[in-house]
Coordinates of C-alpha atoms in Angstrom, one line a residue:
M1 CA 97.1 116.7 78.7
N2 CA 98.3 114.1 81.1
G3 CA 98.3 114.0 84.7
W4 CA 101.6 115.3 85.1
S5 CA 101.3 118.0 82.3
G6 CA 98.0 119.2 84.2
I7 CA 99.9 119.1 87.8
C8 CA 102.7 121.3 86.3
L9 CA 100.6 123.7 84.5
Y10 CA 98.7 124.1 87.8
R11 CA 101.6 124.5 90.4
A12 CA 103.3 126.9 87.6
V13 CA 100.1 129.0 87.4
T14 CA 99.6 129.3 91.3
W15 CA 103.1 129.9 91.7
A16 CA 102.9 132.9 89.6
A17 CA 99.8 133.9 91.5
S18 CA 101.5 134.0 95.0
P19 CA 102.4 137.7 94.8
L20 CA 98.9 138.8 93.6
L21 CA 97.3 136.8 96.3
A22 CA 99.5 138.1 99.2
L23 CA 98.1 141.7 98.2
H24 CA 94.7 140.5 97.6
F25 CA 95.0 138.9 101.3
H26 CA 96.6 141.9 102.8
F27 CA 93.9 144.4 101.4
R28 CA 91.4 142.0 102.9
R29 CA 92.9 142.3 106.5
L30 CA 92.8 146.3 105.9
R31 CA 88.8 145.8 105.1
G32 CA 88.4 144.0 108.2
L33 CA 87.6 140.7 106.5
E34 CA 90.7 138.9 107.8
H35 CA 92.0 138.0 111.0
A36 CA 94.2 141.1 112.1
L37 CA 96.8 139.3 113.8
R38 CA 96.9 135.4 112.1
W39 CA 96.3 136.4 108.4
R40 CA 99.8 135.3 108.1
E41 CA 99.1 131.9 108.7
R42 CA 97.1 131.8 105.2
F43 CA 100.5 131.8 103.7
G44 CA 102.1 129.1 106.0
S45 CA 103.6 131.2 108.7
A46 CA 102.4 129.4 111.7
S47 CA 101.6 131.5 115.0
L48 CA 102.6 128.5 117.6
P49 CA 104.9 125.8 118.0
R50 CA 104.5 122.4 116.5
P51 CA 103.8 120.2 119.5
P52 CA 106.3 117.0 119.7
G53 CA 104.5 113.4 118.9
P54 CA 102.5 111.9 116.4
L55 CA 100.0 114.9 114.8
L56 CA 97.0 114.4 113.1
W57 CA 95.6 117.1 111.0
F58 CA 91.9 117.8 110.5
H59 CA 90.8 120.6 107.6
A60 CA 87.4 122.1 107.3
V61 CA 86.9 125.3 104.9
S62 CA 84.1 126.8 106.4
L63 CA 81.6 126.5 110.0
G64 CA 79.4 123.7 109.0
E65 CA 81.9 121.3 108.0
G66 CA 84.3 122.1 111.1
M67 CA 81.1 121.8 113.7
A68 CA 80.8 118.2 112.0
A69 CA 84.4 117.5 112.4
I70 CA 83.9 118.1 116.2
P71 CA 83.0 114.6 117.2
V72 CA 84.9 113.0 115.1
I73 CA 88.1 114.9 116.6
E74 CA 86.5 113.9 120.0
Q75 CA 86.3 110.2 119.3
C76 CA 89.9 109.9 117.9
I77 CA 91.2 111.8 121.4
K78 CA 89.3 109.2 123.4
M79 CA 90.6 106.2 121.2
R80 CA 94.2 107.6 121.1
P81 CA 94.8 109.9 123.5
C82 CA 98.4 110.8 122.5
L83 CA 97.5 112.1 119.0
R84 CA 97.8 115.8 118.8
I85 CA 95.1 117.5 116.6
L86 CA 95.7 120.3 114.2
M87 CA 92.4 121.8 113.3
T88 CA 92.7 124.6 110.2
T89 CA 89.9 126.3 108.8
S90 CA 89.6 128.6 105.9
T91 CA 87.0 131.6 106.9
V92 CA 87.5 134.0 109.6
T93 CA 83.6 133.0 111.3
A94 CA 84.6 129.2 111.4
F95 CA 88.1 130.4 113.2
S96 CA 86.4 132.3 115.6
V97 CA 83.7 130.1 116.5
L98 CA 85.9 126.3 116.4
Q99 CA 88.7 127.8 118.7
D100 CA 86.2 127.9 121.6
K101 CA 84.6 124.6 120.7
L102 CA 87.1 122.1 119.8
P103 CA 88.3 119.9 122.7
N104 CA 91.3 121.3 124.9
G105 CA 94.6 120.7 123.6
V106 CA 93.0 121.4 119.7
I107 CA 95.3 123.5 118.1
C108 CA 93.6 125.8 115.7
Q109 CA 95.1 127.8 112.6
F110 CA 94.3 128.9 109.2
A111 CA 95.0 126.6 106.4
P112 CA 97.2 127.6 103.7
V113 CA 96.3 129.2 100.3
D114 CA 96.8 126.9 97.7
T115 CA 100.1 128.2 96.4
P116 CA 103.5 126.3 96.5
P117 CA 105.4 128.7 98.6
A118 CA 102.4 128.6 101.3
V119 CA 101.6 124.9 101.1
D120 CA 105.5 124.1 101.8
A121 CA 105.9 126.7 104.6
F122 CA 102.9 125.1 106.1
L123 CA 104.1 121.3 105.6
K124 CA 107.2 122.5 106.7
H125 CA 106.6 123.7 110.1
W126 CA 103.3 121.3 111.0
H127 CA 104.6 118.1 109.3
P128 CA 101.5 116.0 110.1
D129 CA 101.6 112.5 109.9
A130 CA 98.3 112.2 108.4
A131 CA 95.3 114.5 107.4
I132 CA 91.4 114.3 107.5
F133 CA 89.8 116.9 105.0
M134 CA 86.1 117.4 105.2
E135 CA 83.3 117.4 102.4
S136 CA 84.9 119.1 99.5
E137 CA 88.8 120.6 99.9
L138 CA 90.7 119.4 96.9
W139 CA 93.3 121.3 96.5
P140 CA 95.8 120.0 94.3
N141 CA 99.1 121.8 96.0
L142 CA 98.2 121.1 99.1
L143 CA 97.2 117.1 99.1
L144 CA 99.9 116.6 96.2
A145 CA 102.4 118.0 98.2
A146 CA 101.1 116.3 101.7
S147 CA 101.0 113.0 99.9
K148 CA 104.7 113.4 98.6
K149 CA 105.8 113.8 102.4
G150 CA 104.4 110.7 103.2
M151 CA 101.1 111.9 104.8
V152 CA 98.2 109.6 104.9
L153 CA 95.0 111.2 103.4
A154 CA 91.4 110.8 104.3
L155 CA 88.0 112.8 102.9
L156 CA 85.5 112.6 105.1
N157 CA 81.2 113.4 104.2
A158 CA 82.7 113.5 100.9
R159 CA 80.6 115.6 98.3
M160 CA 81.1 117.2 94.8
S161 CA 78.4 119.7 93.4
F162 CA 77.1 118.9 90.1
K163 CA 78.8 122.3 89.1
S164 CA 82.3 120.7 90.1
F165 CA 81.7 117.2 88.6
K166 CA 80.9 119.0 85.5
H167 CA 84.1 121.1 85.7
W168 CA 86.4 118.1 87.1
S169 CA 84.9 115.9 84.1
T170 CA 86.6 118.2 81.0
V171 CA 89.4 116.8 79.4
P172 CA 92.0 119.6 81.1
A173 CA 90.5 118.8 84.6
R174 CA 90.1 115.1 84.3
T175 CA 93.5 113.8 84.4
L176 CA 94.6 116.4 87.5
I177 CA 91.5 115.3 89.6
A178 CA 92.5 111.6 89.2
A179 CA 95.9 112.1 90.4
I180 CA 94.8 113.8 93.4
L181 CA 91.7 111.5 94.0
S182 CA 94.4 108.3 93.9
R183 CA 96.3 109.9 97.1
F184 CA 93.4 109.3 99.4
S185 CA 93.4 106.3 101.3
L186 CA 90.0 106.8 102.5
I187 CA 87.2 108.6 100.7
A188 CA 83.6 108.5 102.7
P189 CA 81.1 109.9 100.6
Q190 CA 77.6 111.3 101.9
N191 CA 75.6 109.0 99.6
T192 CA 75.7 106.6 96.5
I193 CA 75.6 109.6 94.0
Q194 CA 78.6 111.4 95.3
A195 CA 80.0 107.5 95.5
V196 CA 79.4 107.4 91.9
H197 CA 80.9 110.8 91.0
F198 CA 84.2 110.0 92.9
Q199 CA 84.5 107.0 91.1
L200 CA 83.9 108.4 87.7
L201 CA 86.6 111.0 88.5
G202 CA 89.1 108.3 89.1
A203 CA 89.1 107.5 92.8
P204 CA 89.9 103.9 93.1
P205 CA 86.8 101.9 94.1
F206 CA 88.6 100.1 97.1
I207 CA 89.1 103.4 99.0
I208 CA 85.3 104.6 98.9
N209 CA 83.7 103.3 102.0
F210 CA 80.4 104.5 103.4
S211 CA 79.5 105.8 107.0
G212 CA 76.9 107.8 106.9
N213 CA 76.0 111.8 107.0
L214 CA 78.4 113.6 109.6
K215 CA 75.9 116.4 109.2
Y216 CA 73.6 114.1 111.5
A217 CA 76.2 114.0 113.8
L218 CA 76.3 117.5 114.8
S219 CA 73.2 116.7 117.0
T220 CA 75.9 114.7 119.4
V221 CA 77.8 117.6 120.2
N222 CA 77.0 119.2 123.3
K223 CA 73.9 117.0 123.7
S224 CA 72.3 119.0 126.8
M225 CA 68.8 120.4 125.7
N226 CA 69.4 123.4 128.5
V227 CA 70.4 126.6 127.5
N228 CA 73.1 128.8 128.5
L229 CA 72.3 131.8 130.7
V230 CA 72.3 134.3 128.1
M231 CA 69.7 132.5 126.0
E232 CA 68.0 131.9 129.3
E233 CA 67.5 135.5 129.2
L234 CA 66.5 135.7 125.5
A235 CA 63.8 132.9 126.0
V236 CA 62.1 134.8 128.6
Q237 CA 61.8 138.1 126.1
L238 CA 60.0 135.4 123.7
S239 CA 58.0 133.7 126.4
D240 CA 54.7 135.6 125.3
R241 CA 55.1 135.7 121.3
E242 CA 54.4 133.4 118.5
V243 CA 58.0 132.9 117.3
W244 CA 59.6 131.3 114.3
M245 CA 63.0 131.8 112.8
A246 CA 64.6 132.0 109.6
S247 CA 68.3 130.9 109.8
S248 CA 71.0 130.9 107.4
T249 CA 69.4 133.4 105.2
H250 CA 71.0 134.6 102.1
K251 CA 70.7 138.4 100.3
G252 CA 67.3 138.4 98.9
E253 CA 65.7 135.7 101.1
E254 CA 65.2 138.8 104.1
E255 CA 62.6 140.2 101.4
V256 CA 60.6 136.6 101.3
M257 CA 60.7 136.7 105.1
S258 CA 59.2 140.1 105.5
W259 CA 56.6 139.2 103.0
I260 CA 55.7 136.2 105.5
H261 CA 55.9 138.4 108.4
K262 CA 53.4 140.9 107.0
Q263 CA 50.7 138.0 106.2
L264 CA 50.9 136.2 109.5
K265 CA 50.8 139.4 111.4
K266 CA 47.3 140.1 110.2
T267 CA 46.1 136.9 112.0
H268 CA 48.8 136.5 114.5
P269 CA 49.3 139.9 115.6
R270 CA 52.0 138.8 118.5
V271 CA 54.3 137.1 115.8
L272 CA 58.0 137.7 116.2
T273 CA 60.6 136.8 113.2
I274 CA 63.9 136.2 114.1
I275 CA 66.3 136.0 111.6
V276 CA 70.0 134.7 111.4
P277 CA 71.8 135.9 108.4
R278 CA 74.3 133.1 107.3
H279 CA 76.7 136.4 107.0
P280 CA 76.2 138.0 110.2
Q281 CA 77.9 141.6 108.7
R282 CA 74.9 141.7 107.0
G283 CA 73.1 142.7 110.1
N284 CA 72.9 146.5 109.6
E285 CA 71.9 146.0 105.8
I286 CA 69.0 144.0 106.6
T287 CA 68.0 146.2 109.5
Q288 CA 68.1 149.5 107.3
V289 CA 65.9 147.5 104.4
L290 CA 63.0 146.5 106.9
R291 CA 63.0 149.6 108.9
K292 CA 62.3 151.5 105.6
Q293 CA 59.3 149.2 105.1
G294 CA 58.0 150.2 108.7
M295 CA 59.0 147.5 110.5
C296 CA 60.4 147.3 114.2
V297 CA 63.4 146.0 114.3
A298 CA 66.0 144.8 117.5
R299 CA 69.6 143.8 116.9
R300 CA 71.5 141.2 118.9
S301 CA 74.9 142.3 118.2
Q302 CA 73.9 145.9 119.6
N303 CA 72.2 144.1 122.5
E304 CA 68.6 145.6 121.9
K305 CA 65.8 144.2 123.8
I306 CA 62.9 142.4 122.5
I307 CA 60.1 145.0 123.5
P308 CA 56.3 143.9 122.6
E309 CA 56.3 146.6 119.5
I310 CA 59.5 144.3 117.9
D311 CA 58.5 142.7 114.8
F312 CA 61.9 141.3 113.5
Y313 CA 65.0 140.2 116.0
I314 CA 68.0 140.2 113.9
V315 CA 70.7 137.8 115.1
D316 CA 74.0 139.2 113.7
T317 CA 76.5 137.5 116.1
V318 CA 78.7 134.5 115.4
G319 CA 78.3 131.0 117.0
E320 CA 74.9 131.1 118.8
L321 CA 72.8 129.2 116.1
K322 CA 72.8 125.9 118.0
D323 CA 71.4 127.7 121.2
L324 CA 68.7 129.7 119.1
Y325 CA 67.2 126.9 117.8
K326 CA 66.7 125.1 121.4
I327 CA 64.6 128.3 122.3
S328 CA 63.1 128.4 118.7
P329 CA 59.9 126.5 118.0
I330 CA 59.7 126.7 114.4
A331 CA 63.1 126.7 111.8
V332 CA 62.9 127.8 108.7
V333 CA 66.4 127.0 107.0
G334 CA 67.3 129.5 104.4
G335 CA 69.9 129.4 101.6
S336 CA 67.0 127.5 99.8
F337 CA 64.3 130.1 98.6
L338 CA 66.0 131.7 95.6
P339 CA 67.3 129.9 92.2
G340 CA 71.2 129.4 92.6
L341 CA 71.3 128.8 96.2
A342 CA 71.8 125.2 97.6
G343 CA 70.4 124.8 101.0
H344 CA 72.0 124.2 104.5
N345 CA 72.3 121.5 107.1
I346 CA 68.6 121.0 108.9
A347 CA 69.7 118.3 111.1
E348 CA 71.1 120.4 113.3
A349 CA 67.7 122.5 113.8
A350 CA 66.0 119.1 114.2
A351 CA 68.1 117.7 116.6
A352 CA 67.1 120.5 118.8
G353 CA 63.5 119.8 118.7
C354 CA 62.5 122.9 115.7
A355 CA 59.6 122.1 113.5
V356 CA 61.8 122.1 110.4
L357 CA 61.1 124.0 107.2
T358 CA 63.5 124.5 104.0
G359 CA 62.6 125.8 100.6
P360 CA 62.7 124.4 97.3
Y361 CA 66.6 124.9 96.3
I362 CA 68.4 122.3 98.7
G363 CA 70.9 121.0 96.3
H364 CA 72.7 118.0 98.0
F365 CA 70.5 118.6 101.2
A366 CA 68.1 117.0 98.8
Q367 CA 69.2 113.4 100.1
M368 CA 69.0 114.6 104.0
V369 CA 65.6 115.7 103.4
A370 CA 64.5 112.4 101.5
E371 CA 66.3 110.3 104.5
M372 CA 64.5 112.2 107.3
Q373 CA 61.0 112.1 105.6
R374 CA 61.6 108.5 105.2
L375 CA 62.2 108.0 109.0
V376 CA 59.5 110.2 110.3
P377 CA 57.3 112.0 107.7
L378 CA 56.5 114.9 109.4
S379 CA 60.4 115.6 110.7
V380 CA 61.2 118.2 107.6
K381 CA 59.1 120.1 105.4
Q382 CA 60.3 121.1 101.9
V383 CA 57.9 124.0 100.5
S384 CA 57.5 125.1 96.9
G385 CA 57.7 128.7 97.8
K386 CA 56.8 131.5 99.5
W387 CA 53.0 130.9 99.6
E388 CA 53.1 127.1 100.8
L389 CA 55.8 128.4 103.5
L390 CA 52.9 130.7 104.5
T391 CA 50.3 128.1 104.8
V392 CA 52.6 125.9 106.7
L393 CA 53.4 128.4 109.2
Q394 CA 50.1 129.5 109.8
D395 CA 48.9 125.7 110.2
L396 CA 52.1 125.4 113.2
L397 CA 51.1 128.8 114.5
D398 CA 47.5 128.0 114.5
N399 CA 47.8 124.3 116.1
V400 CA 49.7 123.5 118.9
K401 CA 49.5 119.8 118.5
F402 CA 50.6 119.9 115.3
L403 CA 53.5 121.9 116.1
E404 CA 54.6 119.7 119.1
A405 CA 54.2 116.4 116.7
C406 CA 56.2 118.2 113.6
R407 CA 58.9 118.9 116.6
Q408 CA 59.2 115.4 117.9
A409 CA 59.2 114.2 114.8
A410 CA 62.0 116.2 113.7
R411 CA 64.3 115.2 116.6
H412 CA 63.7 111.9 116.4
A413 CA 64.3 111.6 112.7
S414 CA 67.5 113.6 113.3
L415 CA 68.8 111.4 116.4
T416 CA 67.5 107.9 114.6
A417 CA 69.9 109.1 111.2
A418 CA 73.1 110.1 113.8
T419 CA 73.0 106.6 115.9
G420 CA 76.2 105.0 115.0
V421 CA 77.7 107.5 112.5
I422 CA 80.4 108.5 114.5
H423 CA 81.6 105.0 115.4
R424 CA 81.3 103.7 111.6
V425 CA 83.4 106.7 110.9
W426 CA 86.0 106.0 113.7
H427 CA 86.1 102.3 112.7
L428 CA 87.1 103.8 109.1
L429 CA 89.6 106.1 110.0
D430 CA 91.4 103.7 112.2
T431 CA 91.1 101.0 109.8
F432 CA 92.4 102.9 106.7
V433 CA 94.3 106.0 108.0
L434 CA 95.3 105.6 111.7
T435 CA 96.8 102.2 111.7
K436 CA 98.6 103.4 108.4
A437 CA 100.0 106.6 109.8
F438 CA 100.7 105.5 113.3
G439 CA 100.5 101.9 113.9
K440 CA 97.6 99.5 116.0
A441 CA 97.2 101.1 119.0
A442 CA 98.9 98.3 121.2
T443 CA 99.7 100.6 124.3
P444 CA 96.9 102.3 126.4
C445 CA 98.2 105.6 124.9
G446 CA 97.4 104.6 121.7
L447 CA 100.7 104.7 120.1
P448 CA 102.4 101.6 118.5
G449 CA 104.5 99.3 120.4
E450 CA 108.0 99.3 120.8
G451 CA 109.8 97.8 117.9
D452 CA 106.7 98.5 115.8
G453 CA 108.4 99.8 112.5
S454 CA 105.1 101.2 111.3
F455 CA 105.1 104.2 113.0
H456 CA 107.1 107.2 110.9
S457 CA 108.7 110.4 112.9
S458 CA 106.6 113.4 112.4
V459 CA 109.4 115.6 113.4
N460 CA 112.6 116.2 111.0

């Protein structure tokens, strides 16, 4: 099967699946899993008008990728202030948080599903001049249609899991992915392994350029180490407790954290365990399980206070993790303690000054752990399982000087790794994408000079 045949087959299948997907999202809306008012954006039905002038589109599927895009968006606005920015995401959680975190004036929408009708409706309305996709967003219909309309495309912080690489390496899929990757003007991979993956799948070597991992740049967003008034109240409640936090936990990991808490309580009776589930809607489920074990639990979503008897504080709210890191001395980053999981970003906890621990199953985040340990050995500790996690937590709670050394090491390693990432990303975007899409920034507004034919109209 050649590339053109693969594209035609994929397009035909997704055309046929369009009615079923519409029905699927309708039922998700009824179950409260989609935005009640804006779920039709998934099918290209925009809820806002397109602004006039040049439009730059950023897309990130989930919250982590969206947060990593914010410093890049801020730099684009700073350097080319006449650009209008459209930000899309695919998850309700990311949408809810990002629309409050994005700079003023940035338009936030849901991304279309990858069917020809939805993609065509989305691009017809918004007609961006250039698009920047975050990490692993390789949707064939969307990318090929955008390229066909003359959009300049970039893939930032590019990564591909081993499972996805294996899938795209099969004979039927290989020609399709090569056709997709060839449409990009810039691919900035997270590390050399990812660069090799993209080249093996057909990305032209000259479009692959390194800038550093944008996950580190999260430490540059909202740099203040101060906490907001709501968190100050929580910090007061934590002031006389020995606190550690398990963040971004997945189903099954809370059992590990419960066992750890019971062991710690034998020698540290004032210990408090904070659990921040990756999916906040699991808060009630986690609470029920812990209470059946005889644990005293408070839930943040219910505004329950941390009285002295509380064992666990379940933070089942959205968008508070960054502030929680600022008031938690120890962060155990979840999604890493059970087979099949692949870890989560540790840089945000490190930048906030937590002593950072993570489990054995960390996927592509292994590169980040290795880099931070190379910069400062104490910056992050990867444990082999629950017994080693218990030992390290006991050491941290027993030794204030050791805890403070780990916190300082984590902060230093994160900020060192973040230095220069945004500027390198900006240089690549300006060189390979923005200049190509909008022309050189010849005027104070960042628009091409009069008579510069490189700028193409973004509105029909």
